[in-house]
Amino acid sequence: MRKPFVAGNWKMNKTGEEARLLVAELLPELQSITAVERAVCPPFPYLVSLSNMLAGTGIGLGAQNMHWEASGAFTGEVAPKMVAEFCQYVILGHSERRAYFFETDETVNKKVKAALAVGLTPILCVGETLAENEAGRTAEVVTRQTRLGLEGLTPEQAARVVIAYEPVWAIGTGRAATSEQAQAVHAGVVRPVLRELFGEPVAQAIRIQYGGSVNAKNAAELFSMPDIDGALVGGASLKAPDFIAIVKAAAARG
Ligand code: PEP
């Protein structure tokens, strides 16, 4: 049985004070829901103070990006060890990073390896654009991103990765994939690639989150699917009641 994992991607939102308030609101409800792995991924400047708030609560902390190099002349970048000092997770290859900051499968792969090397759990995002979806290229694109993102990993390393299938057309649009659409990609595209690369036991162990307009209303239906192992939540993770409801829906997964 894969433990469901729900992570909130706050993107570039919240003041420091708002970030601490949100965590303070989440803590009483989320601390006891141990059947679900749960984490928040705030902007970099809030990682230090939130790691103090979250210490010992069982709720994880993640960054939204990092560089793959250990140190050096990379102005504006953050190194893997710097993230690992405060976080357990790092989101890598988010479609916004790929689209606006020109990340490629190759650089995402370097980041995945660098994250694993410092003990972070990478959340590797894959997903097709609307144009790719409409052209019937979903399987091709998701296969390529998964394969290249995980290239060179041993099965033991791969087992520590979380995949987030995030169709770009569903992110921030209010138009989530249906549970059937997401299940079809998770079970029919991503898991077979994992099986081919790393063997059946590892393919079965890796969590595949769905991301893209997950909210308090549609979460239970999505989580009812056998290969939807949780969610990467954007907009709805900014409101405590919504994020709590999504985590509860994952806990109720039957
Ligand atoms: C995301 O950006 O990872 C995401 C899933 O966003 P939203 O939930 O707002 O669609």
Tab-separated table of C-alpha atoms and ligand atoms in Angstrom:
chain	number	residue	atom	x	y	z
A	1	MET	CA	0.000	0.000	0.000
A	2	ARG	CA	1.374	3.421	-0.972
A	3	LYS	CA	0.874	6.077	1.688
A	4	PRO	CA	-1.008	9.021	0.157
A	5	PHE	CA	0.995	12.224	-0.020
A	6	VAL	CA	-0.565	15.683	-0.244
A	7	ALA	CA	1.732	18.684	-0.726
A	8	GLY	CA	0.833	22.353	-1.039
A	9	ASN	CA	2.694	24.403	-3.631
A	10	TRP	CA	2.256	27.967	-2.450
A	11	LYS	CA	4.106	29.332	-5.486
A	12	MET	CA	5.019	33.044	-5.135
A	13	ASN	CA	2.306	33.926	-2.636
A	14	LYS	CA	1.881	35.148	0.971
A	15	THR	CA	3.767	37.592	3.143
A	16	GLY	CA	5.902	36.137	5.937
A	17	GLU	CA	3.193	36.922	8.448
A	18	GLU	CA	0.492	35.323	6.275
A	19	ALA	CA	2.667	32.250	5.789
A	20	ARG	CA	3.065	31.756	9.538
A	21	LEU	CA	-0.669	32.327	10.065
A	22	LEU	CA	-1.530	29.709	7.464
A	23	VAL	CA	0.748	27.133	9.100
A	24	ALA	CA	-0.683	27.998	12.511
A	25	GLU	CA	-4.157	27.314	11.109
A	26	LEU	CA	-3.117	24.046	9.485
A	27	LEU	CA	-1.251	22.582	12.445
A	28	PRO	CA	-4.064	21.644	14.841
A	29	GLU	CA	-5.996	19.784	12.148
A	30	LEU	CA	-3.190	18.236	10.141
A	31	GLN	CA	-0.958	16.990	12.928
A	32	SER	CA	-3.226	14.063	13.779
A	33	ILE	CA	-3.831	12.867	10.188
A	34	THR	CA	-0.884	10.516	10.164
A	35	ALA	CA	-2.346	8.199	7.515
A	36	VAL	CA	-1.387	10.857	4.978
A	37	GLU	CA	2.082	12.248	4.324
A	38	ARG	CA	1.583	16.023	4.168
A	39	ALA	CA	3.825	18.945	3.397
A	40	VAL	CA	3.799	22.623	2.526
A	41	CYS	CA	6.127	24.230	-0.005
A	42	PRO	CA	6.355	27.977	0.653
A	43	PRO	CA	8.665	30.506	-1.016
A	44	PHE	CA	12.360	30.328	-0.028
A	45	PRO	CA	12.423	33.262	2.436
A	46	TYR	CA	9.890	31.557	4.712
A	47	LEU	CA	11.594	28.166	4.959
A	48	VAL	CA	13.619	28.991	8.057
A	49	SER	CA	10.789	30.297	10.217
A	50	LEU	CA	8.334	27.660	9.017
A	51	SER	CA	10.811	24.847	9.646
A	52	ASN	CA	10.885	25.984	13.277
A	53	MET	CA	7.076	25.990	13.439
A	54	LEU	CA	6.827	22.559	11.830
A	55	ALA	CA	9.598	20.822	13.789
A	56	GLY	CA	8.229	17.733	15.514
A	57	THR	CA	4.731	18.093	14.024
A	58	GLY	CA	5.031	15.375	11.378
A	59	ILE	CA	4.196	17.924	8.683
A	60	GLY	CA	6.936	18.255	6.111
A	61	LEU	CA	8.443	21.252	4.418
A	62	GLY	CA	9.477	21.564	0.797
A	63	ALA	CA	11.116	24.081	-1.517
A	64	GLN	CA	9.753	24.835	-4.968
A	65	ASN	CA	13.069	24.667	-6.819
A	66	MET	CA	16.826	24.528	-6.311
A	67	HIS	CA	20.056	24.473	-8.318
A	68	TRP	CA	21.919	21.224	-8.919
A	69	GLU	CA	25.422	22.522	-8.136
A	70	ALA	CA	26.720	22.233	-4.572
A	71	SER	CA	28.041	25.816	-4.367
A	72	GLY	CA	29.717	28.512	-6.403
A	73	ALA	CA	29.145	31.568	-8.550
A	74	PHE	CA	25.443	31.127	-9.310
A	75	THR	CA	23.927	34.439	-8.258
A	76	GLY	CA	20.346	34.124	-7.119
A	77	GLU	CA	20.368	30.336	-6.896
A	78	VAL	CA	19.940	28.060	-3.878
A	79	ALA	CA	22.025	24.892	-3.418
A	80	PRO	CA	20.703	21.432	-2.522
A	81	LYS	CA	22.364	21.413	0.913
A	82	MET	CA	20.868	24.805	1.716
A	83	VAL	CA	17.408	23.414	1.001
A	84	ALA	CA	18.123	20.180	2.885
A	85	GLU	CA	19.059	22.148	5.994
A	86	PHE	CA	15.403	23.129	6.404
A	87	CYS	CA	13.339	20.884	4.111
A	88	GLN	CA	12.537	17.247	3.438
A	89	TYR	CA	11.127	17.805	-0.077
A	90	VAL	CA	11.787	19.801	-3.204
A	91	ILE	CA	9.434	20.318	-6.153
A	92	LEU	CA	11.382	19.913	-9.387
A	93	GLY	CA	10.456	20.498	-13.015
A	94	HIS	CA	7.177	22.265	-12.293
A	95	SER	CA	5.578	23.315	-15.575
A	96	GLU	CA	5.953	26.984	-14.612
A	97	ARG	CA	9.701	26.439	-14.200
A	98	ARG	CA	9.831	24.656	-17.543
A	99	ALA	CA	7.763	27.334	-19.327
A	100	TYR	CA	9.029	30.588	-17.765
A	101	PHE	CA	12.533	29.653	-16.643
A	102	PHE	CA	13.467	27.348	-19.492
A	103	GLU	CA	14.118	24.240	-17.450
A	104	THR	CA	14.734	21.183	-19.574
A	105	ASP	CA	14.462	17.460	-18.941
A	106	GLU	CA	18.256	17.448	-18.675
A	107	THR	CA	18.488	20.135	-15.981
A	108	VAL	CA	15.534	18.641	-14.128
A	109	ASN	CA	17.368	15.303	-14.112
A	110	LYS	CA	20.472	16.958	-12.649
A	111	LYS	CA	18.316	18.480	-9.928
A	112	VAL	CA	16.626	15.152	-9.125
A	113	LYS	CA	20.039	13.518	-8.664
A	114	ALA	CA	21.347	16.430	-6.594
A	115	ALA	CA	18.266	16.352	-4.363
A	116	LEU	CA	18.638	12.628	-3.709
A	117	ALA	CA	22.327	13.074	-2.955
A	118	VAL	CA	21.529	15.389	-0.036
A	119	GLY	CA	18.638	13.293	1.268
A	120	LEU	CA	15.759	15.361	-0.107
A	121	THR	CA	12.658	13.743	-1.591
A	122	PRO	CA	12.213	15.149	-5.092
A	123	ILE	CA	8.671	15.748	-6.312
A	124	LEU	CA	9.228	15.432	-10.052
A	125	CYS	CA	6.499	17.201	-12.047
A	126	VAL	CA	5.507	15.945	-15.467
A	127	GLY	CA	2.572	16.845	-17.693
A	128	GLU	CA	1.498	17.827	-21.143
A	129	THR	CA	0.340	21.235	-22.395
A	130	LEU	CA	-3.128	21.822	-23.816
A	131	ALA	CA	-1.756	21.790	-27.374
A	132	GLU	CA	0.056	18.520	-26.727
A	133	ASN	CA	-3.067	17.055	-25.168
A	134	GLU	CA	-5.244	18.099	-28.092
A	135	ALA	CA	-2.701	16.676	-30.512
A	136	GLY	CA	-2.965	13.298	-28.771
A	137	ARG	CA	0.615	13.536	-27.495
A	138	THR	CA	-0.018	13.103	-23.753
A	139	ALA	CA	1.557	9.658	-23.462
A	140	GLU	CA	4.575	10.647	-25.537
A	141	VAL	CA	5.287	13.816	-23.535
A	142	VAL	CA	4.703	12.295	-20.107
A	143	THR	CA	6.806	9.251	-21.027
A	144	ARG	CA	9.681	11.462	-22.163
A	145	GLN	CA	9.583	13.723	-19.103
A	146	THR	CA	9.391	10.762	-16.716
A	147	ARG	CA	12.096	8.773	-18.455
A	148	LEU	CA	14.558	11.666	-18.819
A	149	GLY	CA	13.783	13.113	-15.404
A	150	LEU	CA	14.740	9.803	-13.792
A	151	GLU	CA	17.571	8.902	-16.141
A	152	GLY	CA	20.580	7.299	-14.466
A	153	LEU	CA	18.866	6.588	-11.147
A	154	THR	CA	19.244	3.214	-9.459
A	155	PRO	CA	16.016	1.456	-8.434
A	156	GLU	CA	16.845	2.316	-4.803
A	157	GLN	CA	17.137	6.003	-5.675
A	158	ALA	CA	14.001	5.945	-7.821
A	159	ALA	CA	12.011	4.460	-4.947
A	160	ARG	CA	12.621	7.706	-3.013
A	161	VAL	CA	11.143	9.932	-5.737
A	162	VAL	CA	7.549	11.174	-5.884
A	163	ILE	CA	6.056	11.879	-9.313
A	164	ALA	CA	3.416	14.574	-9.758
A	165	TYR	CA	1.365	14.258	-12.935
A	166	GLU	CA	0.243	17.797	-13.615
A	167	PRO	CA	-1.422	18.389	-16.971
A	168	VAL	CA	-0.528	22.003	-17.751
A	169	TRP	CA	-4.059	22.717	-19.009
A	170	ALA	CA	-5.420	21.854	-15.561
A	171	ILE	CA	-3.039	24.021	-13.499
A	172	GLY	CA	-4.685	27.126	-12.114
A	173	THR	CA	-7.532	26.879	-14.610
A	174	GLY	CA	-10.272	25.444	-12.408
A	175	ARG	CA	-10.517	22.679	-14.993
A	176	ALA	CA	-9.119	19.599	-13.263
A	177	ALA	CA	-8.560	16.372	-15.151
A	178	THR	CA	-11.338	13.909	-14.456
A	179	SER	CA	-10.409	11.093	-12.121
A	180	GLU	CA	-10.591	8.726	-15.112
A	181	GLN	CA	-8.237	10.904	-17.180
A	182	ALA	CA	-5.682	11.154	-14.374
A	183	GLN	CA	-5.937	7.458	-13.493
A	184	ALA	CA	-5.379	6.568	-17.166
A	185	VAL	CA	-2.105	8.522	-17.257
A	186	HIS	CA	-0.918	7.333	-13.838
A	187	ALA	CA	-1.646	3.654	-14.475
A	188	GLY	CA	-1.278	3.601	-18.244
A	189	VAL	CA	1.726	5.872	-18.835
A	190	VAL	CA	3.750	6.787	-15.736
A	191	ARG	CA	3.685	3.484	-13.875
A	192	PRO	CA	4.576	1.418	-16.968
A	193	VAL	CA	7.612	3.681	-17.546
A	194	LEU	CA	8.620	3.172	-13.907
A	195	ARG	CA	8.139	-0.585	-14.310
A	196	GLU	CA	10.293	-0.680	-17.420
A	197	LEU	CA	13.064	1.407	-15.849
A	198	PHE	CA	13.125	0.075	-12.300
A	199	GLY	CA	11.094	-3.147	-12.111
A	200	GLU	CA	7.683	-3.988	-10.690
A	201	PRO	CA	8.280	-3.612	-6.933
A	202	VAL	CA	9.766	-0.112	-7.312
A	203	ALA	CA	7.082	0.910	-9.821
A	204	GLN	CA	4.429	-0.156	-7.323
A	205	ALA	CA	6.131	1.668	-4.452
A	206	ILE	CA	6.514	5.089	-6.106
A	207	ARG	CA	3.763	7.572	-5.280
A	208	ILE	CA	2.171	9.369	-8.241
A	209	GLN	CA	0.387	12.533	-7.161
A	210	TYR	CA	-2.123	14.307	-9.364
A	211	GLY	CA	-1.934	18.097	-9.645
A	212	GLY	CA	-4.115	20.612	-11.454
A	213	SER	CA	-7.060	22.447	-9.889
A	214	VAL	CA	-7.479	19.965	-7.040
A	215	ASN	CA	-9.908	21.409	-4.527
A	216	ALA	CA	-11.987	20.449	-1.503
A	217	LYS	CA	-14.821	19.300	-3.789
A	218	ASN	CA	-13.033	17.102	-6.321
A	219	ALA	CA	-10.308	15.605	-4.117
A	220	ALA	CA	-12.269	12.598	-2.832
A	221	GLU	CA	-13.252	11.525	-6.337
A	222	LEU	CA	-9.660	11.822	-7.556
A	223	PHE	CA	-8.316	9.896	-4.549
A	224	SER	CA	-10.831	7.089	-5.134
A	225	MET	CA	-8.677	5.989	-8.063
A	226	PRO	CA	-6.139	3.270	-7.242
A	227	ASP	CA	-3.151	4.984	-8.866
A	228	ILE	CA	-3.802	8.536	-7.648
A	229	ASP	CA	-1.614	8.528	-4.561
A	230	GLY	CA	-2.286	12.044	-3.351
A	231	ALA	CA	-2.036	15.512	-4.800
A	232	LEU	CA	0.203	18.462	-5.452
A	233	VAL	CA	-2.108	21.348	-4.677
A	234	GLY	CA	-1.595	24.928	-5.828
A	235	GLY	CA	-4.353	27.496	-5.285
A	236	ALA	CA	-6.348	25.455	-2.774
A	237	SER	CA	-3.274	25.028	-0.561
A	238	LEU	CA	-3.346	28.759	0.215
A	239	LYS	CA	-6.568	28.433	2.219
A	240	ALA	CA	-6.375	26.360	5.391
A	241	PRO	CA	-9.912	24.896	5.285
A	242	ASP	CA	-9.476	23.788	1.674
A	243	PHE	CA	-6.061	22.193	2.200
A	244	ILE	CA	-7.282	20.467	5.363
A	245	ALA	CA	-10.316	19.100	3.484
A	246	ILE	CA	-8.037	17.732	0.737
A	247	VAL	CA	-5.781	15.992	3.276
A	248	LYS	CA	-8.856	14.543	4.992
A	249	ALA	CA	-10.107	13.262	1.641
A	250	ALA	CA	-6.775	11.486	1.149
A	251	ALA	CA	-7.048	9.987	4.631
A	252	ALA	CA	-10.491	8.631	3.793
A	253	ARG	CA	-9.211	6.950	0.633
A	254	GLY	CA	-10.678	3.500	0.659
B	1	PEP	C1	0.449	23.464	-9.192
B	1	PEP	O1	0.863	24.512	-9.620
B	1	PEP	O2	1.247	22.593	-8.814
B	1	PEP	C2	-1.000	23.279	-9.155
B	1	PEP	C3	-1.449	22.060	-9.167
B	1	PEP	O3	-1.776	24.411	-9.131
B	1	PEP	P1	-3.385	24.482	-8.967
B	1	PEP	O4	-3.775	23.498	-7.895
B	1	PEP	O5	-3.658	25.900	-8.577
B	1	PEP	O6	-3.975	24.110	-10.283
